Amino acid sequence: MSTKIFQLLLSSSRYYSVNKIIIKRLIRSNQIVSNESHRQHQDLISTASASSIIETNSNTHSQNELNALSEVEKDSFALDFLNSIAPPLKKSFNLAAYINRSITLQKLLQLDVNLSKIDKDVNLASFIVRCDFENDIQPLLILLLDYGINGYEAGDVLNKNPYLLTVYSSNERINPDDLKTKINYFLFHKFTKENIGSILRKFPQLFSLKLPTIDENIAALGEEYALNPKEIRHVIQQYPKIVTLNQVRLKRCTFTFHEEMGFTETEIKSILLRYPILWLRIPTTRYTS
């Protein structure tokens, strides 16, 4: 009941005898109820406002996340675009700076190629970082596979002689001779594919020598120790690095074995056929041609 109703009751003669104290208590009670109702109403409004604020903040947070994702996507598109129009790669101290942008380098790493060895030659590194893997490198891997060098072995071969990577390049500064020409040279001299594959595994650096140098050194080896073609193939297959020795170096070895160690020519030849590695291990400084 409202306060006005109770005031009317007070003014009425019929209820005048009612205890005023009781009526006042009722009025006070009504005011308390009214105040409590008002407070609950205010709490309800506050709760609704808080809920609205939370919902607004949640919506704002979600919108901020969407905006952030949108910015990331924009940045990603921008980076892709910048990469597509970027100028040619400049020289660097190492190839690591180009790995993310060079498919060729990524493929070489998959083959366990040691890029630090390529870094040592500026021309070689410059070629590798600019070459196309399918056109410049893959034909080499196919050729190696044809001679028994599988993908697992190719990385080891290329680590020993990274210049093989340039065999299909037209850059004469780093590719003086064609690999196929040298392989054909050995095939012509009755080396089998298995022999050539063995040479590639043991000493692929041999194929970076100029072909005239290879031919001269092999001829000098056969002449110095009276080797027939079969014996020459046997020695080279056992220790391909012996082909790096020219005529002067071979004579120094002969001098050491004969004059200093006392071996006969027959014994020297026998040692050569069994232990050709000794020709690059013994000191030969005392001999002067």
C-alpha positions as a printed NumPy array, in Angstrom:
array([[  0.   ,   0.   ,   0.   ],
       [  1.179,   3.48 ,  -0.762],
       [  1.866,   6.259,   1.753],
       [ -1.064,   8.315,   0.423],
       [ -3.558,   5.563,   1.321],
       [ -2.324,   5.47 ,   4.887],
       [ -2.61 ,   9.24 ,   5.146],
       [ -6.245,   8.982,   4.066],
       [ -6.827,   6.408,   6.756],
       [ -5.415,   8.784,   9.343],
       [ -7.76 ,  11.553,   8.249],
       [-10.816,   9.348,   8.361],
       [-12.877,   9.468,  11.603],
       [-13.68 ,   5.769,  11.343],
       [ -9.974,   4.787,  11.695],
       [ -8.914,   7.637,  13.938],
       [ -8.93 ,   5.357,  16.977],
       [ -6.425,   2.982,  15.384],
       [ -3.117,   3.059,  17.088],
       [ -1.024,   5.634,  15.324],
       [  2.115,   3.762,  16.214],
       [  0.977,   0.694,  14.292],
       [  0.112,   2.807,  11.283],
       [  3.475,   4.547,  11.408],
       [  5.157,   1.16 ,  11.573],
       [  3.199,   0.075,   8.519],
       [  4.234,   3.246,   6.731],
       [  7.865,   2.667,   7.689],
       [  7.589,  -0.955,   6.554],
       [  6.11 ,   0.16 ,   3.269],
       [  8.971,   2.605,   2.8  ],
       [ 11.496,  -0.171,   3.481],
       [  9.779,  -2.409,   0.946],
       [  9.713,   0.452,  -1.516],
       [ 13.395,   1.193,  -0.943],
       [ 14.287,  -2.495,  -1.283],
       [ 12.327,  -2.662,  -4.53 ],
       [ 14.136,   0.427,  -5.767],
       [ 17.482,  -1.067,  -4.787],
       [ 16.7  ,  -4.316,  -6.603],
       [ 15.668,  -2.323,  -9.612],
       [ 18.969,  -0.421,  -9.52 ],
       [ 20.883,  -3.715,  -9.111],
       [ 19.051,  -5.114, -12.096],
       [ 20.001,  -2.051, -14.117],
       [ 23.62 ,  -2.315, -12.933],
       [ 23.719,  -6.019, -13.79 ],
       [ 22.303,  -5.344, -17.218],
       [ 24.84 ,  -2.559, -17.739],
       [ 27.722,  -4.777, -16.633],
       [ 26.516,  -7.544, -18.914],
       [ 26.3  ,  -5.052, -21.726],
       [ 29.83 ,  -3.812, -20.995],
       [ 31.195,  -7.366, -20.873],
       [ 29.464,  -8.209, -24.107],
       [ 30.783,  -4.998, -25.659],
       [ 34.319,  -5.765, -24.452],
       [ 34.014,  -9.319, -25.743],
       [ 32.84 ,  -8.061, -29.103],
       [ 35.63 ,  -5.489, -29.135],
       [ 38.196,  -8.181, -28.259],
       [ 36.883, -10.471, -30.995],
       [ 36.977,  -7.612, -33.459],
       [ 40.55 ,  -6.819, -32.433],
       [ 41.525, -10.457, -33.037],
       [ 39.897, -10.376, -36.453],
       [ 41.679,  -7.124, -37.237],
       [ 45.003,  -8.626, -36.099],
       [ 44.484, -11.711, -38.26 ],
       [ 43.58 ,  -9.479, -41.149],
       [ 46.787,  -7.488, -40.643],
       [ 48.838, -10.707, -40.534],
       [ 47.258, -11.868, -43.772],
       [ 47.943,  -8.484, -45.322],
       [ 51.556,  -8.65 , -44.143],
       [ 51.879, -12.176, -45.552],
       [ 50.513, -11.073, -48.891],
       [ 52.801,  -8.059, -48.793],
       [ 55.86 , -10.219, -48.092],
       [ 54.975, -12.599, -50.903],
       [ 54.531,  -9.666, -53.22 ],
       [ 57.825,  -8.101, -52.162],
       [ 59.6  , -11.423, -52.673],
       [ 58.169, -11.675, -56.163],
       [ 59.476,  -8.248, -57.175],
       [ 62.69 ,  -8.318, -55.128],
       [ 65.933,  -7.487, -56.963],
       [ 68.536, -10.198, -57.645],
       [ 70.21 , -11.549, -54.534],
       [ 73.369,  -9.697, -53.556],
       [ 76.629, -11.29 , -52.495],
       [ 76.787, -12.446, -48.909],
       [ 79.394, -13.956, -46.624],
       [ 77.527, -17.272, -46.72 ],
       [ 74.664, -19.021, -48.447],
       [ 72.612, -19.341, -45.259],
       [ 71.042, -15.944, -45.973],
       [ 69.432, -17.302, -49.142],
       [ 68.149, -20.694, -48.002],
       [ 64.574, -19.521, -47.394],
       [ 64.349, -18.073, -50.91 ],
       [ 66.346, -20.616, -52.912],
       [ 64.755, -23.949, -53.8  ],
       [ 68.131, -25.107, -55.124],
       [ 69.802, -24.604, -51.738],
       [ 66.931, -26.349, -49.977],
       [ 67.264, -29.348, -52.302],
       [ 71.027, -29.476, -51.781],
       [ 70.532, -29.49 , -48.019],
       [ 68.166, -32.434, -48.425],
       [ 71.046, -34.223, -50.167],
       [ 73.294, -33.408, -47.158],
       [ 75.491, -31.091, -49.208],
       [ 77.778, -28.971, -47.022],
       [ 77.1  , -25.404, -48.18 ],
       [ 80.09 , -24.037, -46.256],
       [ 82.381, -25.672, -48.826],
       [ 80.56 , -23.868, -51.613],
       [ 80.897, -20.57 , -49.72 ],
       [ 84.674, -20.709, -50.106],
       [ 84.441, -19.895, -53.828],
       [ 82.563, -16.691, -54.664],
       [ 81.983, -17.676, -58.298],
       [ 80.679, -21.095, -57.341],
       [ 78.418, -19.702, -54.602],
       [ 77.097, -17.031, -56.961],
       [ 76.259, -19.686, -59.552],
       [ 74.559, -22.011, -57.069],
       [ 72.341, -19.324, -55.553],
       [ 71.117, -18.237, -58.999],
       [ 70.841, -21.556, -60.799],
       [ 67.671, -23.511, -61.416],
       [ 67.664, -26.899, -59.726],
       [ 65.716, -28.751, -62.403],
       [ 67.756, -27.398, -65.309],
       [ 71.232, -27.074, -63.766],
       [ 71.495, -29.64 , -60.957],
       [ 69.01 , -32.416, -61.611],
       [ 70.691, -33.551, -64.88 ],
       [ 73.901, -34.101, -62.881],
       [ 72.078, -36.251, -60.325],
       [ 70.571, -38.313, -63.135],
       [ 74.034, -38.778, -64.648],
       [ 75.48 , -39.85 , -61.291],
       [ 72.607, -42.285, -60.839],
       [ 73.432, -43.78 , -64.233],
       [ 76.871, -44.667, -62.825],
       [ 75.53 , -46.182, -59.622],
       [ 75.616, -43.063, -57.42 ],
       [ 72.264, -42.946, -55.64 ],
       [ 70.73 , -39.986, -53.83 ],
       [ 72.313, -40.903, -50.5  ],
       [ 75.789, -41.069, -52.041],
       [ 75.373, -37.993, -54.237],
       [ 75.68 , -35.634, -51.266],
       [ 79.021, -37.171, -50.267],
       [ 80.302, -36.951, -53.857],
       [ 79.274, -33.283, -54.088],
       [ 80.875, -32.494, -50.728],
       [ 84.17 , -33.88 , -52.017],
       [ 83.89 , -31.955, -55.262],
       [ 81.192, -29.233, -55.254],
       [ 82.432, -28.042, -58.67 ],
       [ 80.568, -30.956, -60.206],
       [ 77.461, -28.843, -59.61 ],
       [ 78.572, -26.573, -62.452],
       [ 78.969, -29.208, -65.162],
       [ 75.772, -28.106, -66.89 ],
       [ 76.661, -24.424, -66.631],
       [ 77.932, -22.309, -69.521],
       [ 80.195, -20.331, -67.164],
       [ 83.699, -21.208, -68.363],
       [ 85.335, -19.639, -65.301],
       [ 84.066, -22.446, -63.092],
       [ 83.385, -25.185, -65.639],
       [ 86.437, -25.622, -67.897],
       [ 85.472, -29.034, -69.28 ],
       [ 82.378, -31.086, -69.744],
       [ 81.918, -33.999, -67.357],
       [ 80.464, -36.215, -70.051],
       [ 83.566, -35.722, -72.188],
       [ 85.787, -36.948, -69.362],
       [ 83.537, -39.904, -68.648],
       [ 83.586, -40.814, -72.328],
       [ 87.385, -40.658, -72.188],
       [ 87.456, -43.332, -69.482],
       [ 84.849, -45.41 , -71.281],
       [ 87.002, -45.254, -74.414],
       [ 89.925, -46.641, -72.406],
       [ 87.838, -49.639, -71.318],
       [ 86.809, -48.431, -67.878],
       [ 83.413, -49.9  , -67.023],
       [ 80.512, -47.93 , -65.554],
       [ 81.243, -49.619, -62.246],
       [ 84.877, -48.446, -62.463],
       [ 83.764, -44.871, -63.144],
       [ 81.232, -45.012, -60.306],
       [ 83.996, -46.2  , -57.978],
       [ 86.223, -43.295, -59.053],
       [ 83.377, -40.837, -58.455],
       [ 82.89 , -42.153, -54.93 ],
       [ 86.571, -42.227, -53.993],
       [ 87.943, -39.147, -55.716],
       [ 85.4  , -37.063, -57.682],
       [ 87.955, -34.22 , -57.788],
       [ 89.569, -36.134, -60.646],
       [ 86.796, -34.912, -62.935],
       [ 87.683, -31.3  , -62.227],
       [ 91.117, -31.737, -63.811],
       [ 91.411, -30.661, -67.407],
       [ 91.124, -33.551, -69.81 ],
       [ 94.6  , -32.994, -71.378],
       [ 96.09 , -33.1  , -67.857],
       [ 94.311, -36.376, -67.1  ],
       [ 95.527, -37.91 , -70.344],
       [ 99.151, -36.763, -69.863],
       [ 99.355, -38.004, -66.273],
       [ 97.88 , -41.421, -67.094],
       [100.294, -41.805, -70.   ],
       [103.22 , -40.842, -67.73 ],
       [102.107, -43.4  , -65.132],
       [102.013, -46.209, -67.68 ],
       [105.36 , -45.219, -69.181],
       [107.221, -44.77 , -65.888],
       [106.315, -48.223, -64.559],
       [105.773, -50.171, -67.792],
       [102.087, -50.782, -67.078],
       [ 99.757, -52.334, -69.61 ],
       [ 96.203, -50.879, -70.039],
       [ 94.676, -53.406, -67.649],
       [ 97.23 , -52.582, -64.958],
       [ 96.656, -48.863, -65.452],
       [ 92.915, -49.343, -64.947],
       [ 93.593, -51.451, -61.853],
       [ 95.839, -48.811, -60.24 ],
       [ 93.477, -45.916, -61.017],
       [ 90.447, -47.798, -59.769],
       [ 92.264, -48.629, -56.516],
       [ 93.543, -45.118, -55.912],
       [ 92.172, -42.521, -58.381],
       [ 94.137, -39.7  , -56.762],
       [ 97.321, -41.048, -58.338],
       [ 96.168, -39.453, -61.612],
       [ 96.998, -36.052, -60.087],
       [100.722, -36.918, -60.165],
       [102.545, -35.566, -63.189],
       [105.684, -37.02 , -64.756],
       [108.08 , -35.073, -62.525],
       [106.356, -36.215, -59.345],
       [106.311, -39.839, -60.539],
       [110.056, -39.735, -61.2  ],
       [110.63 , -38.375, -57.702],
       [108.706, -41.342, -56.294],
       [110.735, -43.748, -58.413],
       [113.962, -42.146, -57.186],
       [112.884, -42.528, -53.548],
       [111.921, -46.186, -53.926],
       [114.959, -47.141, -56.011],
       [117.854, -44.992, -54.766],
       [116.886, -44.441, -51.137],
       [115.048, -47.654, -50.335],
       [116.858, -50.027, -52.666],
       [113.864, -51.551, -54.477],
       [114.264, -52.892, -58.002],
       [112.025, -51.797, -60.891],
       [110.036, -55.034, -60.677],
       [109.552, -54.603, -56.95 ],
       [108.507, -50.973, -57.383],
       [105.904, -52.007, -59.939],
       [104.605, -54.715, -57.627],
       [104.307, -52.194, -54.782],
       [102.45 , -49.799, -57.09 ],
       [ 99.909, -52.437, -58.083],
       [ 99.226, -53.324, -54.452],
       [ 99.703, -50.034, -52.577],
       [ 99.356, -47.071, -54.965],
       [ 98.46 , -44.852, -51.993],
       [102.169, -44.813, -51.042],
       [102.902, -42.612, -54.053],
       [101.193, -39.712, -52.311],
       [102.502, -40.526, -48.839],
       [106.263, -40.875, -49.208],
       [108.51 , -37.767, -49.077],
       [110.089, -36.935, -52.426],
       [111.87 , -33.649, -51.735],
       [115.423, -34.978, -52.273],
       [114.989, -35.713, -55.948],
       [115.734, -32.943, -58.457],
       [114.971, -33.5  , -62.098]])
